[in-house]
Amino acid sequence: MTIVTECCNTVLVQPHEAALLPEWLSDAAPGTCFVLSAGDYLLPAPVVISTENVSLVSEATNSDGSFSTRLIPSQRNSSPVVRISSKGVVCRNLLIENTQESNCNVCTVIIDGESDVVLDACCIVGCGGIGIRILDTAAPSIHKCEIEKSTYGVIFAGSSAPTMKECSIHDCGTACKTDERATGKVEDCFLHDCNEAGVVAAGQSQTEFLNNEIQDTRGCGVLLREKTQARFEGNHVSGVHVNGFQAGDESDAFLLRNTTEGCEGSGIVVYDRATGSFFSNKIEKTKLAGVGIRDRAEPVFNSNTIKNCSGSGLVLTGEARGVFTENVISHNECTGIGLTGDVHALFDGNMVSNNAAYGVWLQDRVRSTFQNNTIEGSGMSGMSVNQDADPVVHHNTIRDGLSHGILVHGAAKGMFTQNNISGNKSSNVLLTGTSSGLFERNTVWGSPGGGVLIREKSTCHIIGNTIERNARANLAVLDDGAPLVVRNVIQDGDGRGIVVTGNGSGEFTENYLCSHALAGVYVGGDSQPWMYYNVIASSGASGLVVEDAAKGKFSHNSICGSSCAAIALQGTSQPELKSNSVLHGGRGGIWIGERAGGIVKGNSVEQGEKAWRVGKNVTAVVDMMTSPVEEVQREIRKMREGFRDGPIQRAPSTEDRVVLVNNPGDISRTNSDVSLGFSRVPSDPTKSGNFVGSCKASSAEEPLMFQRCPSLANDQLPNMVVPQGSLSIASPQHANS
């Protein structure tokens, strides 16, 4: 029975009148409210609401909260069950259902035109079709609705701008798809138990997804395609799914403060030519890489946390680009950051810590820049550079790894400047293969395994670094290594300063070595280095030891303050020693063992009883010269003036500091540059450790003093100057060895 109450324009409808309902709604006057009694309404035709301000509501729900009023089509594949095109429409407490299996194009509800319908507390069942399709410029409000059993739970298309809040979409292929130029907002919804995706954003859509729970979507939590610029903020993706967020094609999405965890694949994948901005997201407990960037994707990642993943933290492959800043990548079971292929990206200010394998792994033809990052606690090397990789690595801290700090091998290159590398157990820097990188102005300190180790056929350039407080050796060249080692401060070692052995060679010039427990320089094996214009001071054993079958050329070096003979030639070594200056203080000048050969000529050795010791059967050509201490001092001053005429220049006074600052990767030098020198202005002058010893000058000259460079604080990089006045080197407490 139909009851019309004219005063309030309300129509009460019974289930047996369902066949008339489509006609009544079509002819309804604006402002009419149709109140449906409980029951099933079997509709012979779609319900079309095209009149403004019409309401279609159920008078009640069941006591258990289930729906008491159901609208269902009487014919299979009837599409849609309800269509709403007008403004001011309200639908409440209705279950709208396609009861028979439908194909994927059949819609249960279509909202189009300029409709701003309010769907409140309704249930939409698609039975294999589409639950709700929103078209044109419609801007409906969908509140506390349940959408289920659909290929797509809801589709935003056209230029629609829907608002969905506190809805549940489940048991669908995809819960929500936004396409074409759709905008709108999906907020505080629960999207779960889907077979393909929780959200698909495609076309040029710009829909916002805020604070939604996306769970058990099996395929992807969120799939971004085409040119979408959708925004995702505060969403949580969990449960069974492959990838949390997957962005492809030319999508340019914005992700802020989302959380994804428990992925069978990755938390975030960006591929094809996708870009996008990813800020302050949290990615945890993925089976593969926490974040994967591939193909020609070029995203921006800032302040994200990637941790506790079974694979690596962040992986870039193919021709990926992008900017990655201030992210935390930690406690992953493989590598923190892994780059392969032709990747060219920027990594700035990231914290990469406690990853079980490498902190950073680079291979193939990677050309990326790493600056201002902290890499610590790696299970293997902090940074491993392999094959033909050629990165720029500037002003990073790489510390406390279980293996090497930086490992460069294969045919890798790279520019490594102003990094602080410390406390790595195997060594701080290992250069192997045919690597040929540049290491300049780094601070390398505090490794129990050694400072810089150069092996195989590496020809890296080691220029202007501070290498100190490393055990075994501060710098060692083994195998066929042939580095260029220039203007480094090498000091405070528990073992030796420089070691060259095996078939090692290379060029060593203008280096400053001080305060080693054993020899300042040790040359052994079949090596043959070229060492000239170096200062070797305060060695716990000899300043320079050449033994075994080693050869090499040693000229214009200054050696002083050694606990044993300043220069010791042993074994069957055959070096060429020319024009070196030796201050020995009565502890031995140049000592040549029984079988040693080579050429020893033109050296300036301080006079004294122990200036020379030459074995009976030596084959060396020896010119045993001695000189007054003043003359040796003048030779050293003359050598230092040569430095001043070259690239090493004086600062105006010891009060001034000249701080070297280059753009990342800019390692060029001009004669006008102020470069690294032999001494740094002490932060505490009372701890400078001056040592005069036998180096006492005549009254006409100021004393020639030698001073060790102050050790660095753990968090400091050197600010180096060449002070006006005397070159100085300190004498440490020596162990007998």
PDB file of C-alpha atoms in Angstrom, residues 473-608:
ATOM      1  CA  ALA A 473     100.013  -0.076   8.942  1.00  0.00           C
ATOM      2  CA  ASN A 474      98.502   3.296   8.183  1.00  0.00           C
ATOM      3  CA  LEU A 475      99.059   2.728   4.445  1.00  0.00           C
ATOM      4  CA  ALA A 476     100.153  -0.530   2.764  1.00  0.00           C
ATOM      5  CA  VAL A 477     100.836  -1.444  -0.876  1.00  0.00           C
ATOM      6  CA  LEU A 478     100.882  -5.169  -1.700  1.00  0.00           C
ATOM      7  CA  ASP A 479     100.855  -7.416  -4.779  1.00  0.00           C
ATOM      8  CA  ASP A 480     101.237  -5.223  -7.895  1.00  0.00           C
ATOM      9  CA  GLY A 481      99.710  -2.095  -6.451  1.00  0.00           C
ATOM     10  CA  ALA A 482     101.087   1.148  -7.913  1.00  0.00           C
ATOM     11  CA  PRO A 483      99.409   4.162  -6.305  1.00  0.00           C
ATOM     12  CA  LEU A 484     100.261   7.840  -6.410  1.00  0.00           C
ATOM     13  CA  VAL A 485     100.599   8.980  -2.773  1.00  0.00           C
ATOM     14  CA  VAL A 486     101.029  12.743  -2.393  1.00  0.00           C
ATOM     15  CA  ARG A 487     100.851  15.273   0.445  1.00  0.00           C
ATOM     16  CA  ASN A 488      99.280  13.013   3.071  1.00  0.00           C
ATOM     17  CA  VAL A 489      99.616  13.308   6.846  1.00  0.00           C
ATOM     18  CA  ILE A 490     100.330   9.762   8.084  1.00  0.00           C
ATOM     19  CA  GLN A 491     100.797   9.506  11.842  1.00  0.00           C
ATOM     20  CA  ASP A 492     100.188   7.825  15.190  1.00  0.00           C
ATOM     21  CA  GLY A 493     100.225   4.218  14.029  1.00  0.00           C
ATOM     22  CA  ASP A 494     100.516   1.157  16.282  1.00  0.00           C
ATOM     23  CA  GLY A 495     102.505  -0.479  13.493  1.00  0.00           C
ATOM     24  CA  ARG A 496     104.221   1.054  10.472  1.00  0.00           C
ATOM     25  CA  GLY A 497     103.455   4.230   8.586  1.00  0.00           C
ATOM     26  CA  ILE A 498     103.833   3.091   4.961  1.00  0.00           C
ATOM     27  CA  VAL A 499     104.424  -0.508   3.875  1.00  0.00           C
ATOM     28  CA  VAL A 500     105.313  -1.462   0.292  1.00  0.00           C
ATOM     29  CA  THR A 501     105.880  -5.157  -0.365  1.00  0.00           C
ATOM     30  CA  GLY A 502     105.118  -7.933  -2.853  1.00  0.00           C
ATOM     31  CA  ASN A 503     105.630  -6.423  -6.300  1.00  0.00           C
ATOM     32  CA  GLY A 504     104.316  -3.085  -5.179  1.00  0.00           C
ATOM     33  CA  SER A 505     105.538   0.154  -6.694  1.00  0.00           C
ATOM     34  CA  GLY A 506     104.042   3.612  -6.994  1.00  0.00           C
ATOM     35  CA  GLU A 507     105.089   7.178  -6.391  1.00  0.00           C
ATOM     36  CA  PHE A 508     105.230   8.682  -2.879  1.00  0.00           C
ATOM     37  CA  THR A 509     106.002  12.367  -2.521  1.00  0.00           C
ATOM     38  CA  GLU A 510     105.558  15.263  -0.109  1.00  0.00           C
ATOM     39  CA  ASN A 511     104.045  13.054   2.579  1.00  0.00           C
ATOM     40  CA  TYR A 512     104.446  13.722   6.291  1.00  0.00           C
ATOM     41  CA  LEU A 513     104.937  10.605   8.452  1.00  0.00           C
ATOM     42  CA  CYS A 514     105.188  10.849  12.219  1.00  0.00           C
ATOM     43  CA  SER A 515     104.877   8.844  15.435  1.00  0.00           C
ATOM     44  CA  HIS A 516     104.715   5.203  14.416  1.00  0.00           C
ATOM     45  CA  ALA A 517     105.475   2.398  16.844  1.00  0.00           C
ATOM     46  CA  LEU A 518     107.533   0.556  14.220  1.00  0.00           C
ATOM     47  CA  ALA A 519     109.186   1.748  11.018  1.00  0.00           C
ATOM     48  CA  GLY A 520     107.947   4.944   9.453  1.00  0.00           C
ATOM     49  CA  VAL A 521     108.380   3.367   5.990  1.00  0.00           C
ATOM     50  CA  TYR A 522     108.917  -0.347   5.330  1.00  0.00           C
ATOM     51  CA  VAL A 523     109.806  -1.580   1.830  1.00  0.00           C
ATOM     52  CA  GLY A 524     110.137  -5.342   1.272  1.00  0.00           C
ATOM     53  CA  GLY A 525     109.498  -8.227  -1.094  1.00  0.00           C
ATOM     54  CA  ASP A 526     110.279  -7.414  -4.729  1.00  0.00           C
ATOM     55  CA  SER A 527     108.770  -3.958  -4.527  1.00  0.00           C
ATOM     56  CA  GLN A 528     110.299  -0.898  -6.129  1.00  0.00           C
ATOM     57  CA  PRO A 529     108.583   2.347  -5.116  1.00  0.00           C
ATOM     58  CA  TRP A 530     109.743   5.859  -5.872  1.00  0.00           C
ATOM     59  CA  MET A 531     109.791   8.018  -2.754  1.00  0.00           C
ATOM     60  CA  TYR A 532     110.958  11.617  -2.741  1.00  0.00           C
ATOM     61  CA  TYR A 533     110.487  14.803  -0.722  1.00  0.00           C
ATOM     62  CA  ASN A 534     108.846  13.020   2.227  1.00  0.00           C
ATOM     63  CA  VAL A 535     109.316  13.758   5.931  1.00  0.00           C
ATOM     64  CA  ILE A 536     109.646  10.661   8.147  1.00  0.00           C
ATOM     65  CA  ALA A 537     109.838  11.501  11.841  1.00  0.00           C
ATOM     66  CA  SER A 538     109.633   9.940  15.300  1.00  0.00           C
ATOM     67  CA  SER A 539     109.542   6.289  14.313  1.00  0.00           C
ATOM     68  CA  GLY A 540     109.629   3.617  17.022  1.00  0.00           C
ATOM     69  CA  ALA A 541     112.087   1.611  14.946  1.00  0.00           C
ATOM     70  CA  SER A 542     113.910   2.850  11.835  1.00  0.00           C
ATOM     71  CA  GLY A 543     112.547   5.682   9.784  1.00  0.00           C
ATOM     72  CA  LEU A 544     113.060   3.822   6.487  1.00  0.00           C
ATOM     73  CA  VAL A 545     113.632   0.062   6.179  1.00  0.00           C
ATOM     74  CA  VAL A 546     114.394  -1.533   2.794  1.00  0.00           C
ATOM     75  CA  GLU A 547     114.890  -5.310   2.837  1.00  0.00           C
ATOM     76  CA  ASP A 548     114.340  -8.626   1.052  1.00  0.00           C
ATOM     77  CA  ALA A 549     114.922  -8.092  -2.702  1.00  0.00           C
ATOM     78  CA  ALA A 550     113.320  -4.669  -2.798  1.00  0.00           C
ATOM     79  CA  LYS A 551     114.631  -1.914  -5.031  1.00  0.00           C
ATOM     80  CA  GLY A 552     113.152   1.505  -5.604  1.00  0.00           C
ATOM     81  CA  LYS A 553     114.359   5.101  -5.601  1.00  0.00           C
ATOM     82  CA  PHE A 554     114.510   7.253  -2.470  1.00  0.00           C
ATOM     83  CA  SER A 555     115.605  10.856  -2.825  1.00  0.00           C
ATOM     84  CA  HIS A 556     115.320  14.204  -1.041  1.00  0.00           C
ATOM     85  CA  ASN A 557     113.539  12.691   1.968  1.00  0.00           C
ATOM     86  CA  SER A 558     114.052  14.047   5.485  1.00  0.00           C
ATOM     87  CA  ILE A 559     114.319  11.469   8.256  1.00  0.00           C
ATOM     88  CA  CYS A 560     114.682  12.293  11.939  1.00  0.00           C
ATOM     89  CA  GLY A 561     113.773  11.242  15.474  1.00  0.00           C
ATOM     90  CA  SER A 562     113.957   7.480  14.830  1.00  0.00           C
ATOM     91  CA  SER A 563     114.524   5.130  17.773  1.00  0.00           C
ATOM     92  CA  CYS A 564     116.849   2.949  15.665  1.00  0.00           C
ATOM     93  CA  ALA A 565     118.895   3.712  12.574  1.00  0.00           C
ATOM     94  CA  ALA A 566     117.219   6.366  10.472  1.00  0.00           C
ATOM     95  CA  ILE A 567     117.681   4.246   7.302  1.00  0.00           C
ATOM     96  CA  ALA A 568     118.286   0.484   7.362  1.00  0.00           C
ATOM     97  CA  LEU A 569     119.078  -1.492   4.186  1.00  0.00           C
ATOM     98  CA  GLN A 570     118.827  -5.237   4.762  1.00  0.00           C
ATOM     99  CA  GLY A 571     118.552  -8.560   2.933  1.00  0.00           C
ATOM    100  CA  THR A 572     119.508  -8.408  -0.743  1.00  0.00           C
ATOM    101  CA  SER A 573     117.792  -5.108  -1.315  1.00  0.00           C
ATOM    102  CA  GLN A 574     119.172  -2.818  -4.019  1.00  0.00           C
ATOM    103  CA  PRO A 575     117.655   0.615  -3.565  1.00  0.00           C
ATOM    104  CA  GLU A 576     118.892   3.922  -4.905  1.00  0.00           C
ATOM    105  CA  LEU A 577     119.271   6.425  -2.067  1.00  0.00           C
ATOM    106  CA  LYS A 578     120.269   9.900  -3.126  1.00  0.00           C
ATOM    107  CA  SER A 579     120.171  13.360  -1.581  1.00  0.00           C
ATOM    108  CA  ASN A 580     118.289  12.385   1.581  1.00  0.00           C
ATOM    109  CA  SER A 581     118.726  14.350   4.820  1.00  0.00           C
ATOM    110  CA  VAL A 582     119.188  12.359   8.039  1.00  0.00           C
ATOM    111  CA  LEU A 583     119.124  13.657  11.632  1.00  0.00           C
ATOM    112  CA  HIS A 584     119.772  10.668  13.902  1.00  0.00           C
ATOM    113  CA  GLY A 585     120.666  12.053  17.342  1.00  0.00           C
ATOM    114  CA  GLY A 586     123.268   9.344  17.942  1.00  0.00           C
ATOM    115  CA  ARG A 587     120.851   6.461  17.376  1.00  0.00           C
ATOM    116  CA  GLY A 588     122.149   5.580  13.905  1.00  0.00           C
ATOM    117  CA  GLY A 589     122.134   7.304  10.544  1.00  0.00           C
ATOM    118  CA  ILE A 590     122.326   4.950   7.528  1.00  0.00           C
ATOM    119  CA  TRP A 591     123.060   1.285   8.250  1.00  0.00           C
ATOM    120  CA  ILE A 592     123.653  -1.146   5.386  1.00  0.00           C
ATOM    121  CA  GLY A 593     123.450  -4.893   5.994  1.00  0.00           C
ATOM    122  CA  GLU A 594     125.909  -7.560   4.821  1.00  0.00           C
ATOM    123  CA  ARG A 595     124.273  -8.465   1.501  1.00  0.00           C
ATOM    124  CA  ALA A 596     122.608  -5.189   0.558  1.00  0.00           C
ATOM    125  CA  GLY A 597     123.329  -3.568  -2.776  1.00  0.00           C
ATOM    126  CA  GLY A 598     122.177  -0.536  -4.709  1.00  0.00           C
ATOM    127  CA  ILE A 599     123.461   3.031  -4.832  1.00  0.00           C
ATOM    128  CA  VAL A 600     123.785   5.230  -1.756  1.00  0.00           C
ATOM    129  CA  LYS A 601     125.180   8.621  -2.749  1.00  0.00           C
ATOM    130  CA  GLY A 602     124.857  12.300  -1.963  1.00  0.00           C
ATOM    131  CA  ASN A 603     122.967  11.879   1.321  1.00  0.00           C
ATOM    132  CA  SER A 604     123.391  14.447   4.074  1.00  0.00           C
ATOM    133  CA  VAL A 605     123.800  12.549   7.371  1.00  0.00           C
ATOM    134  CA  GLU A 606     124.305  14.255  10.703  1.00  0.00           C
ATOM    135  CA  GLN A 607     127.857  13.808  11.974  1.00  0.00           C
ATOM    136  CA  GLY A 608     128.420  11.342  14.794  1.00  0.00           C
TER     137      GLY A 608
END
